[in-house]
Short mmCIF file of C-alpha atoms in Angstrom, two decimals:
data_model
loop_
_atom_site.label_atom_id
_atom_site.label_comp_id
_atom_site.label_asym_id
_atom_site.label_seq_id
_atom_site.Cartn_x
_atom_site.Cartn_y
_atom_site.Cartn_z
CA UNK A 1 107.51 64.41 99.56
CA UNK A 2 107.48 68.18 99.46
CA UNK A 3 105.74 70.60 101.82
CA UNK A 4 102.72 71.11 99.53
CA UNK A 5 102.17 67.34 99.09
CA UNK A 6 102.37 66.83 102.86
CA UNK A 7 99.72 69.50 103.46
CA UNK A 8 97.41 67.94 100.88
CA UNK A 9 97.80 64.46 102.37
CA UNK A 10 97.16 65.76 105.89
CA UNK A 11 94.03 67.48 104.61
CA UNK A 12 92.85 64.16 103.15
CA UNK A 13 93.57 62.42 106.44
CA UNK A 14 91.45 64.99 108.27
CA UNK A 15 88.52 64.24 105.95
CA UNK A 16 88.39 60.56 106.95
CA UNK A 17 86.00 59.46 109.66
CA UNK A 18 87.27 58.00 112.94
CA UNK A 19 86.87 54.38 111.80
CA UNK A 20 88.78 54.91 108.58
CA UNK A 21 91.61 56.69 110.42
CA UNK A 22 91.86 53.86 112.97
CA UNK A 23 92.16 51.24 110.19
CA UNK A 24 94.77 53.36 108.47
CA UNK A 25 96.91 53.73 111.59
CA UNK A 26 96.71 49.94 112.18
CA UNK A 27 97.96 49.32 108.65
CA UNK A 28 100.76 51.83 109.17
CA UNK A 29 101.77 50.17 112.44
CA UNK A 30 101.90 46.75 110.77
CA UNK A 31 103.94 48.17 107.92
CA UNK A 32 106.46 49.63 110.34
CA UNK A 33 106.85 46.24 112.10
CA UNK A 34 107.46 44.58 108.73
CA UNK A 35 110.19 47.04 107.86
CA UNK A 36 112.06 47.04 111.17
CA UNK A 37 113.60 43.51 111.14
CA UNK A 38 115.16 43.91 107.71
CA UNK A 39 116.60 47.28 108.71
CA UNK A 40 118.07 45.79 111.88
CA UNK A 41 119.71 43.01 109.84
CA UNK A 42 121.21 45.60 107.51
CA UNK A 43 122.60 47.50 110.48
CA UNK A 44 124.07 44.37 112.11
CA UNK A 45 125.70 43.02 108.95
CA UNK A 46 126.80 46.15 107.12
CA UNK A 47 127.64 48.76 109.72
CA UNK A 48 130.09 49.26 112.54
CA UNK A 49 127.86 49.49 115.63
CA UNK A 50 130.22 51.95 117.30
CA UNK A 51 129.80 54.35 114.38
CA UNK A 52 126.02 54.50 114.74
CA UNK A 53 124.35 57.55 116.30
CA UNK A 54 123.16 57.12 119.86
CA UNK A 55 119.56 57.79 118.82
CA UNK A 56 118.18 56.46 115.57
CA UNK A 57 115.61 58.74 113.89
CA UNK A 58 112.15 57.69 112.75
CA UNK A 59 113.46 56.55 109.35
CA UNK A 60 115.76 54.05 111.09
CA UNK A 61 112.77 52.51 112.80
CA UNK A 62 110.84 52.12 109.56
CA UNK A 63 109.45 55.65 109.51
CA UNK A 64 107.27 57.57 111.99
CA UNK A 65 103.68 56.41 112.20
CA UNK A 66 102.38 59.64 110.73
CA UNK A 67 104.83 59.44 107.82
CA UNK A 68 103.66 55.90 107.06
CA UNK A 69 100.00 56.94 107.27
CA UNK A 70 100.62 59.69 104.72
CA UNK A 71 102.56 57.23 102.56
CA UNK A 72 99.60 54.86 102.55
CA UNK A 73 97.23 57.67 101.59
CA UNK A 74 99.55 58.62 98.74
CA UNK A 75 99.84 55.05 97.41
CA UNK A 76 96.46 53.55 98.24
CA UNK A 77 93.54 55.16 96.45
CA UNK A 78 91.12 53.21 98.64
CA UNK A 79 91.76 55.61 101.53
CA UNK A 80 91.44 58.77 99.46
CA UNK A 81 88.27 60.78 99.61
CA UNK A 82 86.89 60.34 96.12
CA UNK A 83 85.87 63.91 95.56
CA UNK A 84 84.63 63.30 92.01
CA UNK A 85 81.82 61.14 93.39
CA UNK A 86 80.31 64.10 95.23
CA UNK A 87 77.93 65.82 92.85
CA UNK A 88 78.46 69.55 92.47
CA UNK A 89 75.02 71.09 92.50
CA UNK A 90 75.00 74.74 93.53
CA UNK A 91 77.02 77.95 93.17
CA UNK A 92 77.57 80.64 95.79
CA UNK A 93 79.92 83.28 97.20
CA UNK A 94 82.43 82.70 100.01
CA UNK A 95 81.53 85.16 102.78
CA UNK A 96 83.78 83.84 105.57
CA UNK A 97 86.85 81.61 105.65
CA UNK A 98 88.17 79.49 108.53
CA UNK A 99 90.45 76.49 108.92
CA UNK A 100 89.29 73.96 106.28
CA UNK A 101 85.82 75.49 106.51
CA UNK A 102 83.99 78.44 105.06
CA UNK A 103 80.55 79.98 104.80
CA UNK A 104 78.94 80.29 101.39
CA UNK A 105 76.06 82.58 100.51
CA UNK A 106 73.68 81.03 97.97
CA UNK A 107 71.73 83.04 95.36
CA UNK A 108 68.66 82.72 97.60
CA UNK A 109 70.47 84.67 100.34
CA UNK A 110 70.84 81.59 102.54
CA UNK A 111 74.30 81.16 104.12
CA UNK A 112 75.56 77.59 104.66
CA UNK A 113 78.57 76.22 106.54
CA UNK A 114 80.79 74.19 104.21
CA UNK A 115 83.86 72.01 104.42
CA UNK A 116 86.64 72.65 101.89
CA UNK A 117 87.81 69.76 99.69
CA UNK A 118 91.36 68.64 100.41
CA UNK A 119 92.83 69.80 97.10
CA UNK A 120 91.65 73.32 97.95
CA UNK A 121 92.15 73.28 101.73
CA UNK A 122 95.87 72.58 101.31
CA UNK A 123 96.24 76.03 99.72
CA UNK A 124 93.65 77.91 101.74
CA UNK A 125 93.68 81.71 101.31
CA UNK A 126 95.40 81.08 97.99
CA UNK A 127 92.96 78.85 96.12
CA UNK A 128 89.97 79.92 98.23
CA UNK A 129 89.31 83.46 99.51
CA UNK A 130 86.41 85.60 100.65
CA UNK A 131 84.61 86.87 97.56
CA UNK A 132 85.31 83.76 95.49
CA UNK A 133 82.51 82.20 93.44
CA UNK A 134 82.44 78.50 94.32
CA UNK A 135 80.47 75.34 93.61
CA UNK A 136 79.31 73.16 96.49
CA UNK A 137 77.83 69.67 96.91
CA UNK A 138 74.47 68.73 98.33
CA UNK A 139 76.00 66.79 101.22
CA UNK A 140 75.38 67.52 104.89
CA UNK A 141 77.57 69.44 105.52
CA UNK A 142 78.22 70.61 101.94
CA UNK A 143 81.70 70.59 100.42
CA UNK A 144 83.33 73.32 98.38
CA UNK A 145 84.61 71.46 95.31
CA UNK A 146 85.42 74.08 92.68
CA UNK A 147 86.39 77.75 92.51
CA UNK A 148 85.52 79.85 89.48
CA UNK A 149 88.28 81.96 87.85
CA UNK A 150 88.62 85.35 89.53
CA UNK A 151 87.89 88.64 87.79
CA UNK A 152 90.05 90.59 90.25
CA UNK A 153 91.94 90.00 93.48
CA UNK A 154 94.01 91.70 96.14
CA UNK A 155 97.02 89.63 97.21
CA UNK A 156 100.05 89.87 99.42
CA UNK A 157 102.83 87.46 100.43
CA UNK A 158 102.29 85.27 103.45
CA UNK A 159 103.90 87.05 106.44
CA UNK A 160 105.75 83.84 107.40
CA UNK A 161 106.63 82.59 103.91
CA UNK A 162 107.07 85.14 101.12
CA UNK A 163 106.80 82.36 98.51
CA UNK A 164 103.13 81.74 99.35
CA UNK A 165 100.37 83.99 98.01
CA UNK A 166 97.63 85.10 100.39
CA UNK A 167 94.53 86.43 98.64
CA UNK A 168 92.98 89.12 100.83
CA UNK A 169 89.78 89.30 98.77
CA UNK A 170 88.54 88.08 95.40
CA UNK A 171 86.28 89.52 92.70
CA UNK A 172 86.17 92.99 94.27
CA UNK A 173 85.25 96.10 92.32
CA UNK A 174 86.79 98.68 94.66
CA UNK A 175 89.57 98.51 97.25
CA UNK A 176 89.03 101.16 99.94
CA UNK A 177 92.44 101.95 101.41
CA UNK A 178 91.77 103.50 104.80
CA UNK A 179 94.36 105.83 106.31
CA UNK A 180 93.94 108.15 109.27
CA UNK A 181 95.31 111.34 110.76
CA UNK A 182 96.84 111.86 114.22
CA UNK A 183 96.14 108.40 115.69
CA UNK A 184 97.81 106.75 113.88
CA UNK A 185 99.27 109.58 111.78
CA UNK A 186 98.98 109.73 108.02
CA UNK A 187 101.72 107.73 106.27
CA UNK A 188 101.32 107.95 102.47
CA UNK A 189 104.00 105.32 101.85
CA UNK A 190 101.59 102.50 102.64
CA UNK A 191 99.34 103.89 99.90
CA UNK A 192 101.97 103.30 97.23
CA UNK A 193 102.22 99.60 98.05
CA UNK A 194 98.47 99.18 98.08
CA UNK A 195 98.04 101.04 94.80
CA UNK A 196 100.57 98.79 93.05
CA UNK A 197 98.86 95.67 94.47
CA UNK A 198 95.43 96.97 93.42
CA UNK A 199 96.65 97.76 89.89
CA UNK A 200 98.23 94.29 89.71
CA UNK A 201 94.97 92.61 90.81
CA UNK A 202 92.71 94.53 88.45
CA UNK A 203 90.40 96.36 90.90
CA UNK A 204 89.89 100.12 91.35
CA UNK A 205 91.29 102.09 94.32
CA UNK A 206 89.60 104.58 96.62
CA UNK A 207 91.45 106.38 99.43
CA UNK A 208 89.53 107.19 102.59
CA UNK A 209 91.12 109.49 105.19
CA UNK A 210 89.49 108.69 108.54
CA UNK A 211 89.47 110.54 111.90
CA UNK A 212 89.31 113.96 110.24
CA UNK A 213 87.75 115.40 113.41
CA UNK A 214 91.14 115.04 115.14
CA UNK A 215 92.57 117.79 112.91
CA UNK A 216 91.20 121.31 113.33
CA UNK A 217 90.19 123.10 110.16
CA UNK A 218 92.79 125.50 108.81
CA UNK A 219 96.41 125.38 107.74
CA UNK A 220 97.26 122.33 109.85
CA UNK A 221 94.57 120.20 108.20
CA UNK A 222 95.44 121.55 104.76
CA UNK A 223 99.12 120.78 105.24
CA UNK A 224 98.39 117.22 106.35
CA UNK A 225 96.01 116.46 103.50
CA UNK A 226 98.32 118.03 100.91
CA UNK A 227 100.32 114.79 101.09
CA UNK A 228 97.51 113.20 99.10
CA UNK A 229 97.81 115.63 96.17
CA UNK A 230 99.80 113.19 93.96
CA UNK A 231 96.98 110.62 94.24
CA UNK A 232 94.27 113.17 93.51
CA UNK A 233 96.21 114.20 90.40
CA UNK A 234 96.12 110.57 89.29
CA UNK A 235 92.32 110.67 89.40
CA UNK A 236 92.03 108.37 92.42
CA UNK A 237 88.93 109.24 94.47
CA UNK A 238 89.83 110.57 97.93
CA UNK A 239 87.16 110.85 100.62
CA UNK A 240 87.85 112.55 103.96
CA UNK A 241 85.64 111.18 106.73
CA UNK A 242 84.97 111.16 110.44
CA UNK A 243 83.00 108.56 112.36
CA UNK A 244 82.48 111.17 115.12
CA UNK A 245 81.13 114.08 113.06
CA UNK A 246 79.91 111.79 110.22
CA UNK A 247 81.62 114.08 107.73
CA UNK A 248 82.14 112.32 104.38
CA UNK A 249 80.13 109.22 105.31
CA UNK A 250 77.37 109.77 102.74
CA UNK A 251 79.96 110.68 100.10
CA UNK A 252 81.79 107.43 100.77
CA UNK A 253 78.56 105.45 100.59
CA UNK A 254 77.77 107.01 97.19
CA UNK A 255 81.13 105.84 95.80
CA UNK A 256 80.38 102.26 96.88
CA UNK A 257 76.81 101.93 95.59
CA UNK A 258 76.25 98.69 93.69
CA UNK A 259 79.82 97.45 94.22
CA UNK A 260 81.68 94.70 96.04
CA UNK A 261 84.43 96.45 97.98
CA UNK A 262 87.10 95.51 100.47
CA UNK A 263 88.32 97.77 103.30
CA UNK A 264 92.06 97.49 103.97
CA UNK A 265 94.65 99.44 105.92
CA UNK A 266 96.95 99.48 108.94
CA UNK A 267 95.62 98.37 112.30
CA UNK A 268 94.00 101.22 114.18
CA UNK A 269 93.00 103.41 111.23
CA UNK A 270 89.35 102.74 112.02
CA UNK A 271 88.14 100.43 109.25
CA UNK A 272 85.55 98.73 111.41
CA UNK A 273 84.35 102.02 112.92
CA UNK A 274 84.03 103.42 109.43
CA UNK A 275 81.94 100.46 108.28
CA UNK A 276 79.75 100.80 111.39
CA UNK A 277 79.16 104.47 110.56
CA UNK A 278 78.17 103.53 107.04
CA UNK A 279 75.93 100.68 108.17
CA UNK A 280 75.23 100.71 111.95
CA UNK A 281 73.25 97.48 111.74
CA UNK A 282 76.47 95.50 111.24
CA UNK A 283 77.80 96.30 114.75
CA UNK A 284 81.36 95.20 113.95
CA UNK A 285 83.66 95.04 116.98
CA UNK A 286 86.08 97.97 117.25
CA UNK A 287 89.27 98.58 119.21
CA UNK A 288 91.54 101.42 120.26
CA UNK A 289 94.96 102.72 119.36
CA UNK A 290 97.83 101.67 121.62
CA UNK A 291 99.36 104.47 123.63
CA UNK A 292 103.01 105.28 123.00
CA UNK A 293 103.25 103.70 119.56
CA UNK A 294 100.22 105.16 117.78
CA UNK A 295 99.44 101.70 116.45
CA UNK A 296 96.06 100.09 116.42
CA UNK A 297 94.95 96.90 118.10
CA UNK A 298 93.56 94.11 115.94
CA UNK A 299 89.76 93.85 116.22
CA UNK A 300 88.77 92.11 112.98
CA UNK A 301 90.36 88.63 113.12
CA UNK A 302 88.98 87.11 109.91
CA UNK A 303 87.83 88.52 106.58
CA UNK A 304 84.05 88.64 106.36
CA UNK A 305 81.71 89.73 103.55
CA UNK A 306 78.67 91.77 104.60
CA UNK A 307 75.72 92.46 102.30
CA UNK A 308 74.28 95.89 103.08
CA UNK A 309 71.94 98.42 101.50
CA UNK A 310 72.05 100.05 98.06
CA UNK A 311 73.58 96.98 96.47
CA UNK A 312 76.78 97.38 98.48
CA UNK A 313 78.76 94.35 99.64
CA UNK A 314 81.67 95.00 101.98
CA UNK A 315 84.59 92.75 102.94
CA UNK A 316 86.09 93.75 106.27
CA UNK A 317 89.66 92.47 106.69
CA UNK A 318 92.07 92.24 109.64
CA UNK A 319 94.45 95.19 109.93
CA UNK A 320 98.09 94.72 108.98
CA UNK A 321 101.38 96.13 110.26
CA UNK A 322 102.89 96.00 106.78
CA UNK A 323 101.76 95.12 103.28
CA UNK A 324 104.14 93.35 100.92
CA UNK A 325 103.89 93.01 97.14
CA UNK A 326 103.11 89.55 95.81
CA UNK A 327 104.90 88.07 92.78
CA UNK A 328 106.45 91.39 91.83
CA UNK A 329 109.67 91.63 89.83
CA UNK A 330 111.46 94.98 89.94
CA UNK A 331 111.63 94.89 86.13
CA UNK A 332 107.82 94.92 86.00
CA UNK A 333 107.18 97.46 88.75
CA UNK A 334 106.84 100.39 86.31
CA UNK A 335 103.85 98.65 84.70
CA UNK A 336 101.81 99.36 87.82
CA UNK A 337 102.55 103.09 87.93
CA UNK A 338 99.87 104.35 85.57
CA UNK A 339 101.33 107.89 85.54
CA UNK A 340 104.55 106.51 83.97
CA UNK A 341 102.91 105.04 80.87
CA UNK A 342 102.60 108.19 78.71
CA UNK A 343 106.34 108.88 79.07
CA UNK A 344 108.00 105.46 78.77
CA UNK A 345 108.20 105.61 74.97
CA UNK A 346 110.75 108.40 75.17
CA UNK A 347 113.34 106.38 77.09
CA UNK A 348 116.60 105.81 75.18
CA UNK A 349 116.76 102.13 76.23
CA UNK A 350 113.92 99.64 75.77
CA UNK A 351 114.80 97.94 79.06
CA UNK A 352 115.18 101.20 81.00
CA UNK A 353 114.65 100.69 84.74
CA UNK A 354 113.94 104.43 85.20
CA UNK A 355 116.52 104.62 87.96
CA UNK A 356 120.06 105.40 86.72
CA UNK A 357 119.97 105.32 82.91
CA UNK A 358 120.65 108.47 80.83
CA UNK A 359 117.91 109.97 78.65
CA UNK A 360 115.16 108.32 80.71
CA UNK A 361 111.67 109.49 79.77
CA UNK A 362 110.38 109.06 83.30
CA UNK A 363 113.16 111.09 84.93
CA UNK A 364 112.67 113.77 82.28
CA UNK A 365 108.92 113.87 83.01
CA UNK A 366 109.67 114.31 86.72
CA UNK A 367 111.99 117.25 85.95
CA UNK A 368 109.27 118.84 83.79
CA UNK A 369 106.63 118.43 86.51
CA UNK A 370 104.62 115.89 84.51
CA UNK A 371 105.16 113.20 87.17
CA UNK A 372 105.17 114.21 90.81
CA UNK A 373 108.51 113.81 92.66
CA UNK A 374 106.65 112.00 95.46
CA UNK A 375 105.44 109.32 93.06
CA UNK A 376 108.89 108.88 91.56
CA UNK A 377 110.41 108.62 95.05
CA UNK A 378 107.79 105.97 95.87
CA UNK A 379 108.83 104.04 92.76
CA UNK A 380 112.49 104.17 93.75
CA UNK A 381 111.74 102.98 97.30
CA UNK A 382 109.67 100.05 96.06
CA UNK A 383 112.24 99.24 93.34
CA UNK A 384 115.05 99.08 95.91
CA UNK A 385 112.94 96.85 98.15
CA UNK A 386 112.26 94.18 95.50
#
C-alpha cells in the first residue's frame, strides 16, 4: 500500500461515525487474533529461535491494529463511505481551506462550512484549493464532492515533499506579486520565479512595490526602482505603493477592478497591510519585520478569499521564505520566458538550451540588446537550479 492509498484510507476512516469505527476496530482485533497462532506455528517449526530478532514488529504479530483497520476498509466496501449516494445539488467557490474542511460561497452570497470527500481530502491543496469551483451535497454539514476543471492556477512544490503539488490559488485572473523596499529590501530574483509560475499557470502578473515611503524621492529611489526596468519592458504592470502615504493605492485598485486576484510574496513585504489599505473593512491581521534579518513574520496563516467592492475578489495567502517551481523541466523553462519567443527560431539547433550552444538566437538577442542581460541571467540561474 503506497503513501497516497494510505492517506485516502485514513480519510475514509475519519469520515465514519464513532459506532462504525468501534465495530471496525473490533473486527480488526479479531482478525489479528486469528492470524497470530498460525504465524507462531510457522516460527516454531520453520525457524531457528536463536536467529529471531529480540523484538518482533507489528507484521510478526499479525499486523498493527491500524494497518488491519485500513486493510478492512480497502477490502470491505461495506465500511466505505458511499459517496455516490450523496446527491450533488449546488455549486460554489472555495473561499477558505482547512484540514478536511473548507468554506464554500454559494451564488446567493451565503458561505457554508463543508466537509471534503475522502477522495479529495487525501490530496488537499492539490485537488482542492481556494478559488476552485466545486459541487456540494445538501447534507448537514454539506460535502464537497466534485471540483470543476481550473481555468488557471498558481502552484508550487510542497516545502516538505517536492513531488507533491500545492495549489496556492485557482481560477485567478491576476497574480499580484508584492515586493518591498528597505524592510525587507527589494530582491528581483523572487520575481523571476513567480513570473515563470504565473506563465505556467495561465494567469496574468502584476508587480506591486510596497513601502515606497521608506525611500526618499530622488536618485536613491530611482536607483532602487531601476531594477524593475526589465519587467516594465516586458509590459508587466508595475505599481509603486505605500500604505502610509496611500500613494499608488487607487492605481492598484483600478488594475484589479472586476478580477479575481491573489496576493503573493515573501513574508514581511506587507501583503495584508496593502489589502487593508485597499479595503479597510477587511481588517486583516498584520505583523512586523524581524530585526536583524529584515524578514517578515507570518501573519496570514491560511489562504482566504475576500469579496470586496468594484467586483474585486482577493485571495490573501501566507507569506513564503522561498518559492519553488512546480513540475518544471529545464528543457521547457524557455517556454515561460515570453521575451525569448521572437528569437528562438534563429537558433542553429532545434533543441538549443540557450546556455552553451554556438549560434544561439537568444544569446545573440542579448548581445544586440533585444533581451535584457538581467532576464537572461535569471534564466541561467533558474536553469541551473532545475
